[in-house]
Amino acid sequence: AIESKLGWSTISRQCGPAFLSNVSRNVIMCNTTFILTPITYKLYFPQEKKSNTTLFWYGLGMNVFVGNIIAITQQALWGRSLDYCARNGGQNINYSQVIREGLHAEGTAAFFTPAKWWARVLMNAPAQGVLPWFYNNVLPLGEGFVLKSFTALYHGSQQMRKKNTINSNATPVATPVAVTYPMNTTMSEGNVPVVQERMQ
């Protein structure tokens, strides 16, 4: 109803309200997990202390104390933006207005409190926080089998395609056809069959 009232486009309808704040939260978490954690661990973590265990705890710590501390502010903004959008039967979101109202009403607690942060940590960290460790230690266990399977399928499809190409380009060979004539038929000049009359 709100979307119809505001005349949103098809793309806006698919994205949903408060899409920007929702995406910014996901961008923060993805960059923490897949860019910031691997790079800082590789470049700055002591080489002699690198192991599967330290990678596990380092990734979890980056998720809890870096990614989620920032992301919870965007999640709070997301919720407040949805409330703002629903006012007066529906209105377009003005993010700067949402932030000003939140700070005026609750101060920084509108976007960050230890309770909000910890609730997000419990929801997100056990799964996303260990992804760097998972990608380096668990995923490779099945990598060989998957690569071999796809290689076999690829080569099989290539051979089949090559075989089909050869068959389609082959020159058809004429098959000789045997011609039979009646026993009372002889061949005249020019190889034209002539039927002999029977003797009475």
XYZ file of C-alpha atoms in Angstrom:
200
model
C 0.000 0.000 0.000
C 2.806 2.393 0.907
C 4.704 1.564 -2.260
C 1.645 2.267 -4.397
C 0.917 5.534 -2.594
C 4.470 6.781 -3.126
C 4.538 5.623 -6.746
C 7.721 3.601 -6.434
C 9.259 2.083 -9.562
C 9.566 -1.658 -10.097
C 13.225 -1.564 -9.035
C 12.382 0.315 -5.831
C 9.660 -2.197 -5.054
C 12.073 -5.100 -5.502
C 14.731 -3.470 -3.327
C 12.275 -2.614 -0.581
C 12.171 0.367 1.783
C 15.344 1.538 3.554
C 17.435 -0.366 1.031
C 20.447 1.944 1.381
C 20.936 1.416 5.112
C 20.381 -2.315 4.746
C 22.991 -2.578 1.992
C 25.510 -0.423 3.869
C 25.341 -2.825 6.804
C 25.958 -5.799 4.518
C 28.821 -4.028 2.725
C 30.511 -3.338 6.065
C 30.234 -6.961 7.169
C 31.340 -8.440 3.839
C 34.359 -6.162 3.622
C 35.308 -7.009 7.194
C 35.076 -10.742 6.521
C 36.502 -11.072 3.018
C 38.917 -8.128 2.702
C 39.952 -6.569 6.005
C 40.407 -9.780 7.999
C 42.481 -11.759 5.432
C 44.689 -8.778 4.504
C 45.470 -7.677 8.050
C 46.068 -11.274 9.165
C 48.433 -11.891 6.267
C 50.385 -8.636 6.570
C 50.423 -7.815 10.270
C 49.825 -10.977 12.288
C 53.132 -12.436 13.611
C 54.300 -15.113 11.183
C 55.435 -17.522 13.889
C 51.986 -17.450 15.501
C 49.925 -18.084 12.376
C 47.882 -21.270 12.543
C 44.370 -22.568 11.968
C 43.502 -21.736 15.566
C 44.762 -18.147 15.487
C 42.994 -17.520 12.176
C 39.760 -18.773 13.727
C 39.970 -16.432 16.701
C 41.340 -13.504 14.709
C 38.444 -13.673 12.233
C 35.955 -13.936 15.079
C 37.527 -10.989 16.883
C 37.475 -8.800 13.769
C 33.817 -9.651 13.269
C 32.829 -8.928 16.873
C 34.930 -5.860 17.662
C 35.278 -4.179 14.251
C 32.589 -5.218 11.767
C 29.631 -5.511 14.101
C 30.439 -2.367 16.072
C 30.033 -0.371 12.859
C 27.291 -2.504 11.327
C 24.975 -2.200 14.331
C 24.698 1.544 13.684
C 23.438 0.809 10.178
C 21.043 -1.830 11.428
C 19.614 0.663 13.906
C 19.346 3.212 11.086
C 17.556 0.605 8.991
C 14.927 0.032 11.674
C 14.396 3.741 12.305
C 14.153 4.375 8.562
C 11.393 1.799 8.237
C 9.467 3.485 11.046
C 9.961 6.851 9.367
C 8.738 5.450 6.034
C 5.525 4.139 7.640
C 4.485 7.472 9.174
C 1.352 9.248 7.986
C 0.384 6.333 5.785
C 3.737 6.312 4.007
C 6.494 8.784 3.130
C 9.820 8.655 1.347
C 12.839 8.245 3.612
C 15.067 11.201 4.381
C 18.094 9.596 6.026
C 19.541 12.839 7.375
C 16.196 13.595 9.021
C 16.057 10.078 10.496
C 19.542 10.499 11.992
C 18.753 13.952 13.425
C 15.548 12.720 15.010
C 17.270 9.696 16.500
C 20.115 11.720 17.997
C 17.669 14.293 19.342
C 15.473 11.672 20.969
C 18.049 9.234 22.371
C 21.496 10.561 21.602
C 24.057 8.034 20.407
C 21.996 5.293 22.080
C 19.647 5.554 19.117
C 22.282 3.834 17.002
C 24.621 2.069 19.405
C 24.290 0.455 22.797
C 26.108 -2.553 24.271
C 22.805 -4.453 24.247
C 22.206 -3.764 20.543
C 25.782 -4.681 19.691
C 25.713 -7.918 21.709
C 22.381 -8.978 20.219
C 23.840 -8.572 16.736
C 27.035 -10.395 17.729
C 25.049 -13.407 18.937
C 23.115 -13.474 15.675
C 25.963 -12.836 13.229
C 29.372 -13.740 14.653
C 29.034 -17.535 14.982
C 28.399 -17.834 11.245
C 30.077 -14.925 9.478
C 32.916 -14.458 11.960
C 34.471 -17.835 11.204
C 34.203 -17.623 7.397
C 37.917 -16.805 6.845
C 38.850 -19.914 8.819
C 36.185 -21.961 7.001
C 37.408 -20.921 3.554
C 41.011 -21.766 4.413
C 40.547 -24.995 6.372
C 37.198 -26.642 5.676
C 36.304 -25.725 2.097
C 39.594 -27.075 0.618
C 38.752 -30.555 1.932
C 36.333 -31.111 -0.938
C 38.102 -28.928 -3.462
C 39.981 -31.762 -5.180
C 36.864 -33.852 -5.725
C 34.856 -30.882 -7.045
C 37.625 -29.802 -9.438
C 38.080 -33.332 -10.772
C 34.347 -33.722 -11.288
C 34.013 -30.447 -13.179
C 37.136 -31.230 -15.216
C 35.708 -34.593 -16.238
C 32.375 -33.021 -17.161
C 34.097 -30.273 -19.138
C 36.315 -32.638 -21.129
C 33.368 -34.966 -21.738
C 31.259 -32.109 -23.104
C 34.144 -30.929 -25.300
C 34.659 -34.400 -26.758
C 30.935 -34.750 -27.426
C 30.851 -31.353 -29.128
C 33.884 -32.249 -31.243
C 32.301 -35.541 -32.266
C 29.057 -33.813 -33.254
C 30.992 -31.249 -35.289
C 32.875 -33.960 -37.192
C 29.649 -35.827 -37.937
C 27.882 -32.695 -39.165
C 30.774 -31.809 -41.502
C 31.196 -35.311 -42.979
C 30.412 -35.739 -46.746
C 27.547 -38.173 -47.251
C 28.524 -41.309 -49.236
C 26.103 -42.578 -51.884
C 24.910 -46.107 -51.261
C 24.805 -48.285 -54.420
C 21.372 -49.598 -55.276
C 20.986 -52.981 -56.958
C 18.612 -53.004 -59.969
C 16.971 -56.259 -60.945
C 15.254 -57.022 -64.256
C 12.834 -59.746 -65.260
C 14.480 -62.906 -66.572
C 13.127 -62.270 -70.095
C 14.739 -58.803 -70.240
C 17.943 -58.030 -72.181
C 20.048 -54.870 -72.353
C 20.026 -53.001 -75.657
C 22.490 -50.418 -76.817
C 22.535 -47.515 -74.441
C 21.863 -49.862 -71.521
C 18.101 -49.594 -71.983
C 16.246 -52.725 -70.898
C 14.179 -54.384 -73.621
C 11.558 -56.965 -72.770
C 11.610 -59.995 -75.090
C 8.334 -61.384 -76.288
C 7.616 -64.934 -75.291
C 7.575 -67.600 -77.927
C 4.133 -69.033 -78.538
